[in-house]
PDB file of C-alpha atoms in Angstrom:
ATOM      1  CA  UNK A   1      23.488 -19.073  16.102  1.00 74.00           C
ATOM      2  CA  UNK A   2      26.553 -18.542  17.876  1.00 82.00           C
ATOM      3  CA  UNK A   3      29.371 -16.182  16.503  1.00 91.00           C
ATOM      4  CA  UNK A   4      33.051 -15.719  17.052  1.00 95.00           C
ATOM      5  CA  UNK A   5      34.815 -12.432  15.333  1.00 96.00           C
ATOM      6  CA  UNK A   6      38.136 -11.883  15.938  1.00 97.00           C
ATOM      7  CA  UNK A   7      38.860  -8.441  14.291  1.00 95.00           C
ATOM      8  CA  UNK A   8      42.611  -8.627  13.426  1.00 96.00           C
ATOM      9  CA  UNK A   9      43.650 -10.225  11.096  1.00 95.00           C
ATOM     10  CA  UNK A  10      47.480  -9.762  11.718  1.00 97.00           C
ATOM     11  CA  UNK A  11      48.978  -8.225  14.562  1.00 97.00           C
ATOM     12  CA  UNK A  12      52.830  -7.383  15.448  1.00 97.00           C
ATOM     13  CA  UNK A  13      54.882  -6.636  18.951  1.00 97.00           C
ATOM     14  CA  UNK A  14      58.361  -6.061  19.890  1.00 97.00           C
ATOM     15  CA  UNK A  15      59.720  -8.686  21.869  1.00 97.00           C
ATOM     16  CA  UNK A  16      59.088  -8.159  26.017  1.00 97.00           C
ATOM     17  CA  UNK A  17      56.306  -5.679  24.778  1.00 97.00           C
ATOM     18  CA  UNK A  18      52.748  -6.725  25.543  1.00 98.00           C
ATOM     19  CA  UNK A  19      49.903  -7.077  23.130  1.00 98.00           C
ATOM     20  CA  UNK A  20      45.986  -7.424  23.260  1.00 98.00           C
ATOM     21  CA  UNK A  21      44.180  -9.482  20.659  1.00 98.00           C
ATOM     22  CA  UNK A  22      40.206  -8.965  20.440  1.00 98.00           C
ATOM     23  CA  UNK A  23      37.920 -11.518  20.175  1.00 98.00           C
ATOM     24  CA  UNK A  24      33.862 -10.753  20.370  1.00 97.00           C
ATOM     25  CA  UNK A  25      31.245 -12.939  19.941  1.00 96.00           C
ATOM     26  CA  UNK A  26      27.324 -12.980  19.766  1.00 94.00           C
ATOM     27  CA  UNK A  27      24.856 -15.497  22.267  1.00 91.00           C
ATOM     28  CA  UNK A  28      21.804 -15.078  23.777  1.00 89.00           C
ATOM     29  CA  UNK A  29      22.920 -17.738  26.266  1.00 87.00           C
ATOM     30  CA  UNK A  30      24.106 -16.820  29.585  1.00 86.00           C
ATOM     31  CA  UNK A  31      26.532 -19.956  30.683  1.00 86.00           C
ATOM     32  CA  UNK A  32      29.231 -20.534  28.205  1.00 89.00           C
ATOM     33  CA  UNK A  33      33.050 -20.977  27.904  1.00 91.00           C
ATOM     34  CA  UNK A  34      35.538 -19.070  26.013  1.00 94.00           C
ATOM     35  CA  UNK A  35      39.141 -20.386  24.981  1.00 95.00           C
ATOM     36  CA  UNK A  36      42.202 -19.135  23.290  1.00 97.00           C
ATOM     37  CA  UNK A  37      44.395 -21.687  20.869  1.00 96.00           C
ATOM     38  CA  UNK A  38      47.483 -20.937  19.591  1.00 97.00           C
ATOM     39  CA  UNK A  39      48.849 -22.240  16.535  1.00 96.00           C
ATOM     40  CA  UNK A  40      52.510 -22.336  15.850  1.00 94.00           C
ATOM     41  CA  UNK A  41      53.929 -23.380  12.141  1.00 89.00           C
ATOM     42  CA  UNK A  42      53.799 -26.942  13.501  1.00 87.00           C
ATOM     43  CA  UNK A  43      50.166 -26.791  12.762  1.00 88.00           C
ATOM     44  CA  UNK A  44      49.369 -28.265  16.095  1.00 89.00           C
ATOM     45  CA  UNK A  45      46.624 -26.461  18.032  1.00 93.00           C
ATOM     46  CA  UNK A  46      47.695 -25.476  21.860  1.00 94.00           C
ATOM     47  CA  UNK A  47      45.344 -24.572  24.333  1.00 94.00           C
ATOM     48  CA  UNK A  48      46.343 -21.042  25.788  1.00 96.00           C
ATOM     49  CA  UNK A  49      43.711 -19.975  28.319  1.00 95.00           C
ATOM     50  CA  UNK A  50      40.090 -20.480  28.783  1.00 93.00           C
ATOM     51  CA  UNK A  51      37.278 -18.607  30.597  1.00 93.00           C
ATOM     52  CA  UNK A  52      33.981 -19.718  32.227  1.00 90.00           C
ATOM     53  CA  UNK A  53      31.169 -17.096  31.657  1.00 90.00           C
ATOM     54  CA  UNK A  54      30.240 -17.076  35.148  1.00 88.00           C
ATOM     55  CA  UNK A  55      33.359 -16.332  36.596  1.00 88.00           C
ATOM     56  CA  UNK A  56      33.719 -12.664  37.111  1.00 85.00           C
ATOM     57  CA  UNK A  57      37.357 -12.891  37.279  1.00 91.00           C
ATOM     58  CA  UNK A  58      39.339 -12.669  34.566  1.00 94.00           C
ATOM     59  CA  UNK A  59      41.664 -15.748  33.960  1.00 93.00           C
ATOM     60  CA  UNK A  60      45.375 -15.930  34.015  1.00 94.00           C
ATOM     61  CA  UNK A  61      48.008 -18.185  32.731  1.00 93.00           C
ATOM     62  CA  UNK A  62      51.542 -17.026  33.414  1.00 95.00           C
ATOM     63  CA  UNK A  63      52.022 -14.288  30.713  1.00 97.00           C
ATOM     64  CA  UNK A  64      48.613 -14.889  29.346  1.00 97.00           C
ATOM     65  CA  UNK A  65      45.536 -12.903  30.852  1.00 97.00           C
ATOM     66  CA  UNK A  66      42.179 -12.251  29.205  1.00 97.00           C
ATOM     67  CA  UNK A  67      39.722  -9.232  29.724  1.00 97.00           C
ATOM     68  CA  UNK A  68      36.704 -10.347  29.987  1.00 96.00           C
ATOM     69  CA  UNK A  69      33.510  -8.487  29.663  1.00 95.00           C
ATOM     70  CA  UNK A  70      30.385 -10.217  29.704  1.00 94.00           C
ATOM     71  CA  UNK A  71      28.151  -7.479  28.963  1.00 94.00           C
ATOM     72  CA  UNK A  72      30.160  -6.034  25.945  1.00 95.00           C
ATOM     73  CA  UNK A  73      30.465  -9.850  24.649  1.00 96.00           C
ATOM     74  CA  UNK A  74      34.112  -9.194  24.564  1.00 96.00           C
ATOM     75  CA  UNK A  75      37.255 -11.483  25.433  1.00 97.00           C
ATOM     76  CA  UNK A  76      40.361 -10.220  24.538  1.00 98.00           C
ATOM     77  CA  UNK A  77      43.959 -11.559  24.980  1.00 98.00           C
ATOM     78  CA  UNK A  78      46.934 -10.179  26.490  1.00 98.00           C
ATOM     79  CA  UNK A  79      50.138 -11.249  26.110  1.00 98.00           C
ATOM     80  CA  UNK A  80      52.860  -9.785  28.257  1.00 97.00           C
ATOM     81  CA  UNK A  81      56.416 -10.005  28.156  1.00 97.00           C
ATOM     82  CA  UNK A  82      56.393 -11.304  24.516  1.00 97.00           C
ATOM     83  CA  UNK A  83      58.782 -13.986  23.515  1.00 97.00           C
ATOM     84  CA  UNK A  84      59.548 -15.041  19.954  1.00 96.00           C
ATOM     85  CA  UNK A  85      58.124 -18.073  20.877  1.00 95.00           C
ATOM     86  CA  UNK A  86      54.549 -16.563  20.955  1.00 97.00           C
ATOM     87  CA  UNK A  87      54.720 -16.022  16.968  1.00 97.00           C
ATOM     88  CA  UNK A  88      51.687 -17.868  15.758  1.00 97.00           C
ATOM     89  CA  UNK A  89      47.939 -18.158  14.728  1.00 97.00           C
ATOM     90  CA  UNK A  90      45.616 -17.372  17.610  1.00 98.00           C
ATOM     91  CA  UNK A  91      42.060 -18.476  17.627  1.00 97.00           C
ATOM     92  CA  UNK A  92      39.422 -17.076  20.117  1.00 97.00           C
ATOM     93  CA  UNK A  93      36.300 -20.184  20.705  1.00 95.00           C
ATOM     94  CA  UNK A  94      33.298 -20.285  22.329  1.00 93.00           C
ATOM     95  CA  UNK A  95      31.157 -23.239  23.628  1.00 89.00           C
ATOM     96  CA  UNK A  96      28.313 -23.517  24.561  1.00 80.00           C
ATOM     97  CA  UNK A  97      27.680 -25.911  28.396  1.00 73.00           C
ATOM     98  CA  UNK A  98      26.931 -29.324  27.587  1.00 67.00           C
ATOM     99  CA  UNK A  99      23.503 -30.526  28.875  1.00 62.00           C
ATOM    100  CA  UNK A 100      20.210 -29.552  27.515  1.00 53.00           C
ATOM    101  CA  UNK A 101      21.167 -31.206  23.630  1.00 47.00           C
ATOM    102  CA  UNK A 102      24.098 -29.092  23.599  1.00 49.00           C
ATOM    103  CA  UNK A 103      27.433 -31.222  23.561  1.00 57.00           C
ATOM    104  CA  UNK A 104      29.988 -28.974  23.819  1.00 68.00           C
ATOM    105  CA  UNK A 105      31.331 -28.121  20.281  1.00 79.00           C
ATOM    106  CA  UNK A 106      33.745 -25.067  20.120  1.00 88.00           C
ATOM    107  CA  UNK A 107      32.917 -22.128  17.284  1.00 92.00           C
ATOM    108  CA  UNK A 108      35.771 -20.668  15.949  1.00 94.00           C
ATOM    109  CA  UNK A 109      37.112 -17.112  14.944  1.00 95.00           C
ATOM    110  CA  UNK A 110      39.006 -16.755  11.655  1.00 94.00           C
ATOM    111  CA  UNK A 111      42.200 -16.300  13.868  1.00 96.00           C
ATOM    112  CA  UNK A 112      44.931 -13.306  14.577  1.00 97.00           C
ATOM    113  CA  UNK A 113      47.916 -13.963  13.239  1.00 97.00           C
ATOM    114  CA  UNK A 114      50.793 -12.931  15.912  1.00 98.00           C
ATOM    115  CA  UNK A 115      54.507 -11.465  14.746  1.00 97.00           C
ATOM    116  CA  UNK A 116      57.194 -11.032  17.427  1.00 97.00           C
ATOM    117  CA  UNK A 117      59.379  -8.713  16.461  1.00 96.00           C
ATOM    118  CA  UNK A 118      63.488  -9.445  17.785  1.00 94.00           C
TER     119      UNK A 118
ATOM    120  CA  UNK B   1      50.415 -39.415  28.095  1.00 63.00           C
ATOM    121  CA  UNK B   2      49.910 -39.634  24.679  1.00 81.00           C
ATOM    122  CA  UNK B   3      47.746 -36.674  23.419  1.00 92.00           C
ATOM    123  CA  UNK B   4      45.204 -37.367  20.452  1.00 96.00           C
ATOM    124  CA  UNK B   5      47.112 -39.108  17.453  1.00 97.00           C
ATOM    125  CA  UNK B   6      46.038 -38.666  13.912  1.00 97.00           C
ATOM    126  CA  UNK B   7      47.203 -40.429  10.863  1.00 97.00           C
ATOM    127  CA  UNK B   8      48.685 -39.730   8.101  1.00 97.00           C
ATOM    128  CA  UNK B   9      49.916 -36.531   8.778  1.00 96.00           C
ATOM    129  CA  UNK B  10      50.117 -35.629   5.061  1.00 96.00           C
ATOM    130  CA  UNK B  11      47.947 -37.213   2.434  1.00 96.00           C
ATOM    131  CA  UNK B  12      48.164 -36.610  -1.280  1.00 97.00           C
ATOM    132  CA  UNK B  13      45.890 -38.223  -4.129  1.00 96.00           C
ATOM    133  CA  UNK B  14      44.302 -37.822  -7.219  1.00 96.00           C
ATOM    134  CA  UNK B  15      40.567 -36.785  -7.372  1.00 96.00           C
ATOM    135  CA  UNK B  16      37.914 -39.260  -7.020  1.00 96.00           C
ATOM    136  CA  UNK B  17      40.025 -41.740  -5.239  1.00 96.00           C
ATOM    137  CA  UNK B  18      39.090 -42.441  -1.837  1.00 97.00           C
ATOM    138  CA  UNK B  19      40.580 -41.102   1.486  1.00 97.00           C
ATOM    139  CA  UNK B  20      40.842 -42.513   4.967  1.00 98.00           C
ATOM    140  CA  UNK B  21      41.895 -39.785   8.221  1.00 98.00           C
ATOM    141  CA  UNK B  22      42.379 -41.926  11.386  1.00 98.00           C
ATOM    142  CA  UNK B  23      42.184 -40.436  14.380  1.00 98.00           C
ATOM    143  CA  UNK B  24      43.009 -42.339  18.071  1.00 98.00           C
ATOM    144  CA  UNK B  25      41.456 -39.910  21.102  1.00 96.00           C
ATOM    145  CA  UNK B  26      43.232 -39.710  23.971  1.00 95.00           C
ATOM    146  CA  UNK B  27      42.731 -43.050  26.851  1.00 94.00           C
ATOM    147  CA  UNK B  28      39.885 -42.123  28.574  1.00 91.00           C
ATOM    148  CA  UNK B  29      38.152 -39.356  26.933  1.00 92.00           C
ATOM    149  CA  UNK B  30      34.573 -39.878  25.638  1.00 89.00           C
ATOM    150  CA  UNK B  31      33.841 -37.289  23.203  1.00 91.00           C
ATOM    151  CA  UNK B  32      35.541 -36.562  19.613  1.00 94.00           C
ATOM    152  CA  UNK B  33      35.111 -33.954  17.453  1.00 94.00           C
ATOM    153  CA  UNK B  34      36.494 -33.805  13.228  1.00 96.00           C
ATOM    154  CA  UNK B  35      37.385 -29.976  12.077  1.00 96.00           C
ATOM    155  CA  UNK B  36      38.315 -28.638   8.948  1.00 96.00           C
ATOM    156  CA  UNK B  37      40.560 -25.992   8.331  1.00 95.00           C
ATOM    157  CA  UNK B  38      40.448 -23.509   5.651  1.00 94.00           C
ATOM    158  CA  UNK B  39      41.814 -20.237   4.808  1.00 89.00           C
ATOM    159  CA  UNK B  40      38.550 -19.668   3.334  1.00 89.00           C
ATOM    160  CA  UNK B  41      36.149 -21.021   6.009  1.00 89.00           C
ATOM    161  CA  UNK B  42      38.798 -21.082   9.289  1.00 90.00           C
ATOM    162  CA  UNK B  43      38.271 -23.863  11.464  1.00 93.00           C
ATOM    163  CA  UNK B  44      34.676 -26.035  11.116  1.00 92.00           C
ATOM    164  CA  UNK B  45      33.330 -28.681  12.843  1.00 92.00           C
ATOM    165  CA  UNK B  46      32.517 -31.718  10.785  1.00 95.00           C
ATOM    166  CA  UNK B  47      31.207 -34.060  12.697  1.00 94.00           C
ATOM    167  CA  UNK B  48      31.077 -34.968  16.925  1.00 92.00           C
ATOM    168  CA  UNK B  49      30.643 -38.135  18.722  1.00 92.00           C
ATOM    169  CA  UNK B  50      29.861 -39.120  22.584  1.00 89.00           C
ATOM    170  CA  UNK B  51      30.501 -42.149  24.051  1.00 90.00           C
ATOM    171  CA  UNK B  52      31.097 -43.676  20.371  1.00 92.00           C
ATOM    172  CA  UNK B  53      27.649 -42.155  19.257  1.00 92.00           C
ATOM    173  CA  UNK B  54      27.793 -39.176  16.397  1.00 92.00           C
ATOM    174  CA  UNK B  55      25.756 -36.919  18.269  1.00 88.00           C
ATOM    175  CA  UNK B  56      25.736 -33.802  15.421  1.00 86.00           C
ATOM    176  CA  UNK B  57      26.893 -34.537  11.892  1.00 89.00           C
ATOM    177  CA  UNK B  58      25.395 -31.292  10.518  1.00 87.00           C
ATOM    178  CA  UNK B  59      28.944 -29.750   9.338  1.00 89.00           C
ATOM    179  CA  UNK B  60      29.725 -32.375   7.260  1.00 92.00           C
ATOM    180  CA  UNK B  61      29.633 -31.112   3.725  1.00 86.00           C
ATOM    181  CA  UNK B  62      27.532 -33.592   1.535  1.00 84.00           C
ATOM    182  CA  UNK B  63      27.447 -37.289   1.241  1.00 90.00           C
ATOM    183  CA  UNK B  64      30.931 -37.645  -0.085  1.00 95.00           C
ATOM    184  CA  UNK B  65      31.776 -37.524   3.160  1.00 96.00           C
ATOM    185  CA  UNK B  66      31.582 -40.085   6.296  1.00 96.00           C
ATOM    186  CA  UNK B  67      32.739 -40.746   9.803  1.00 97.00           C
ATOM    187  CA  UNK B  68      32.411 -43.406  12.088  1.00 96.00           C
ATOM    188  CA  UNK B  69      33.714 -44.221  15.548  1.00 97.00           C
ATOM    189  CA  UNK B  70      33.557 -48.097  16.053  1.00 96.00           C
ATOM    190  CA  UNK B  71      34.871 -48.373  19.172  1.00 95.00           C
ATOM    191  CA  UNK B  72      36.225 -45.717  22.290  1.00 94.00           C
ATOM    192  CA  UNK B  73      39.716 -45.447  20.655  1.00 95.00           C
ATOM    193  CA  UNK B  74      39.321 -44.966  16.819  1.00 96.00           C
ATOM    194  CA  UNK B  75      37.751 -43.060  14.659  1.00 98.00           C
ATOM    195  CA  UNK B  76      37.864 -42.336  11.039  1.00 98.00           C
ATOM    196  CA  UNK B  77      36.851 -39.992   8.556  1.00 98.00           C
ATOM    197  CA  UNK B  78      36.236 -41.081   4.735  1.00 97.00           C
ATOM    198  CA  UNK B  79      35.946 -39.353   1.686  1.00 97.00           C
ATOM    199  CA  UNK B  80      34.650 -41.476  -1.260  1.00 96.00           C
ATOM    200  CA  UNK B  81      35.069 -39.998  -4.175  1.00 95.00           C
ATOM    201  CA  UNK B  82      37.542 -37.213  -3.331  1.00 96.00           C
ATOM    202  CA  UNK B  83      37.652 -33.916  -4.561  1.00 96.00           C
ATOM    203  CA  UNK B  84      40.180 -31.019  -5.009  1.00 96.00           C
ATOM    204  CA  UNK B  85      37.765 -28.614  -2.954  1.00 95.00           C
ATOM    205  CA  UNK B  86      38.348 -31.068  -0.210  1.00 96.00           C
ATOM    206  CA  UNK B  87      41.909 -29.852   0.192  1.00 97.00           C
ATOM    207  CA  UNK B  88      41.888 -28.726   4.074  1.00 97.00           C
ATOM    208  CA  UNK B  89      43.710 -29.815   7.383  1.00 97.00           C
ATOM    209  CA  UNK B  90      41.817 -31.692   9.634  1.00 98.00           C
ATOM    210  CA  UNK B  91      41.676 -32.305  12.851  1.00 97.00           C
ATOM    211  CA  UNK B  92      40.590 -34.702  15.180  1.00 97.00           C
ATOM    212  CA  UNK B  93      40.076 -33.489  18.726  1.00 95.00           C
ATOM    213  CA  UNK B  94      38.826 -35.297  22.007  1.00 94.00           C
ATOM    214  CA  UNK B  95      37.627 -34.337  25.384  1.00 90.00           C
ATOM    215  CA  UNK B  96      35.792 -35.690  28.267  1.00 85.00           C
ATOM    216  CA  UNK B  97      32.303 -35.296  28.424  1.00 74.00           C
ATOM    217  CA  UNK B  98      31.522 -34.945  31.692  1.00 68.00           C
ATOM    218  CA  UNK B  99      32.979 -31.326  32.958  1.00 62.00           C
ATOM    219  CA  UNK B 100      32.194 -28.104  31.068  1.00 64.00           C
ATOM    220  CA  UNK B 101      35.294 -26.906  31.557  1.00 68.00           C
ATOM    221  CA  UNK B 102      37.126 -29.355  30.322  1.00 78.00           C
ATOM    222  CA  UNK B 103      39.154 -28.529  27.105  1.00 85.00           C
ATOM    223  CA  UNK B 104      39.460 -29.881  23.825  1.00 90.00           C
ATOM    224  CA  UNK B 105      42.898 -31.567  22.664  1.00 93.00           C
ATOM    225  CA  UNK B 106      43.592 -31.792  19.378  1.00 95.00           C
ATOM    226  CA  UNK B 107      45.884 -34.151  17.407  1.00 95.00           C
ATOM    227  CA  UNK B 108      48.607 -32.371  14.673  1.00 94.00           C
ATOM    228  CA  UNK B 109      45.935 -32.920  12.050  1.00 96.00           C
ATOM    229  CA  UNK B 110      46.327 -34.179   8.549  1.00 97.00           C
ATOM    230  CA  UNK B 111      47.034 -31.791   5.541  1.00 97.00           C
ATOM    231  CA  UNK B 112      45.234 -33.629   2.632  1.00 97.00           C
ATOM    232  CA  UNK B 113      45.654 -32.157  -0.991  1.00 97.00           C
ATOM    233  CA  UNK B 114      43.477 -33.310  -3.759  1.00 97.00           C
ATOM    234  CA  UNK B 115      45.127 -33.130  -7.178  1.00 95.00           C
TER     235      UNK B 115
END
């Protein structure tokens, strides 16, 4: 079965610093997708960023960039230029492709929980 | 557009009484998925549905528990007779099918306590 570990529990960074969260996870499959939520106070889960295991390059979204590394299992986070804004829970998830019985569900981490600093 | 709407947003009753989460997915999409959330356990899936059909229904944690999806725009999930180890957030969350990439939205859940 398919496993998300996201090693930090709590993190911290100074405003307009930048900061890496770590997410691994354990598959024997080879075409998968990887995500990062964020979840502010609200509660409400926010899609961040998201991956596709056979892209080589590593996606971007504004401030938000992931390292991906296929071999290692590894997908970390990077947040650059933080804002207080980016205070929250984040959650690394994997799915699996749907097709072949498999419909897509995501498998969670236990979440990071992000402190901006002012 | 309206993004996945869940209701109630807070629910709070006495054990053994039965609950009712609603969830509308948003226009168009034709899968939905229930989570839990936990600080014990994180985030689980419950329950998922395509095209109205529960598909896996393998998180769901005993019979107390039940979900349907009667038509392409509502779903619910029911808990008959509550407990206070059902005390969680959950979340409904929707998606098309068709597209690996394509994300998962999720609605602001519901924070149910069980007294």
């Amino acid at each position: 079965a398919q496993t998300v570990t996201q090693s930090q529990p709590e993190m911290s960074v100074q405003e307009a610093e930048t900061v890496t969260l770590s997410c691994t996870y354990d598959t024997s499959e080879s075409d998968y997708y990887l995500f990062w939520y964020k979840q502010p106070p609200s509660r409400q889960m926010i899609l961040v960023i998201r991956q596709e295991a056979y892209k080589q390059q590593n996606a971007t979204e504004n401030r938000f960039s992931v390292n991906f590394q296929k071999a290692a299992k590894s997908f970390s986070l990077k947040i650059s230029d933080s804002q207080l804004g980016d205070a929250a829970m984040y959650f690394c998830a994997y799915r699996r492709p749907t097709g072949g019985g498999s419909q897509g569900n995501l498998i969670f981490g236990k979440g990071t929980k992000l402190s901006v600093k002012p | 557009d309206a993004g996945v709407i869940q209701s109630p947003r807070h629910e709070v009753t006495e054990m053994g009484q039965e609950v009712t989460l609603r969830c509308k997915p948003i226009s168009g999409h034709n899968s939905l998925f229930w989570y839990r959330q936990t600080m014990m356990r994180g985030l689980e899936l419950l329950i998922y549905f395509n095209n109205n059909v529960p598909i896996d229904d393998s998180g769901m944690p005993e019979d107390r528990f039940s979900a349907k999806m009667p038509n392409a725009s509502f779903s619910t999930l029911k808990i008959q007779p509550s407990e206070p180890r059902d005390s969680a957030v959950y979340f409904c969350a929707s998606s098309l099918l068709r597209g690996d990439n394509q994300p998962q939205h999720f609605g602001d859940g519901t924070r149910l306590s069980i007294l």
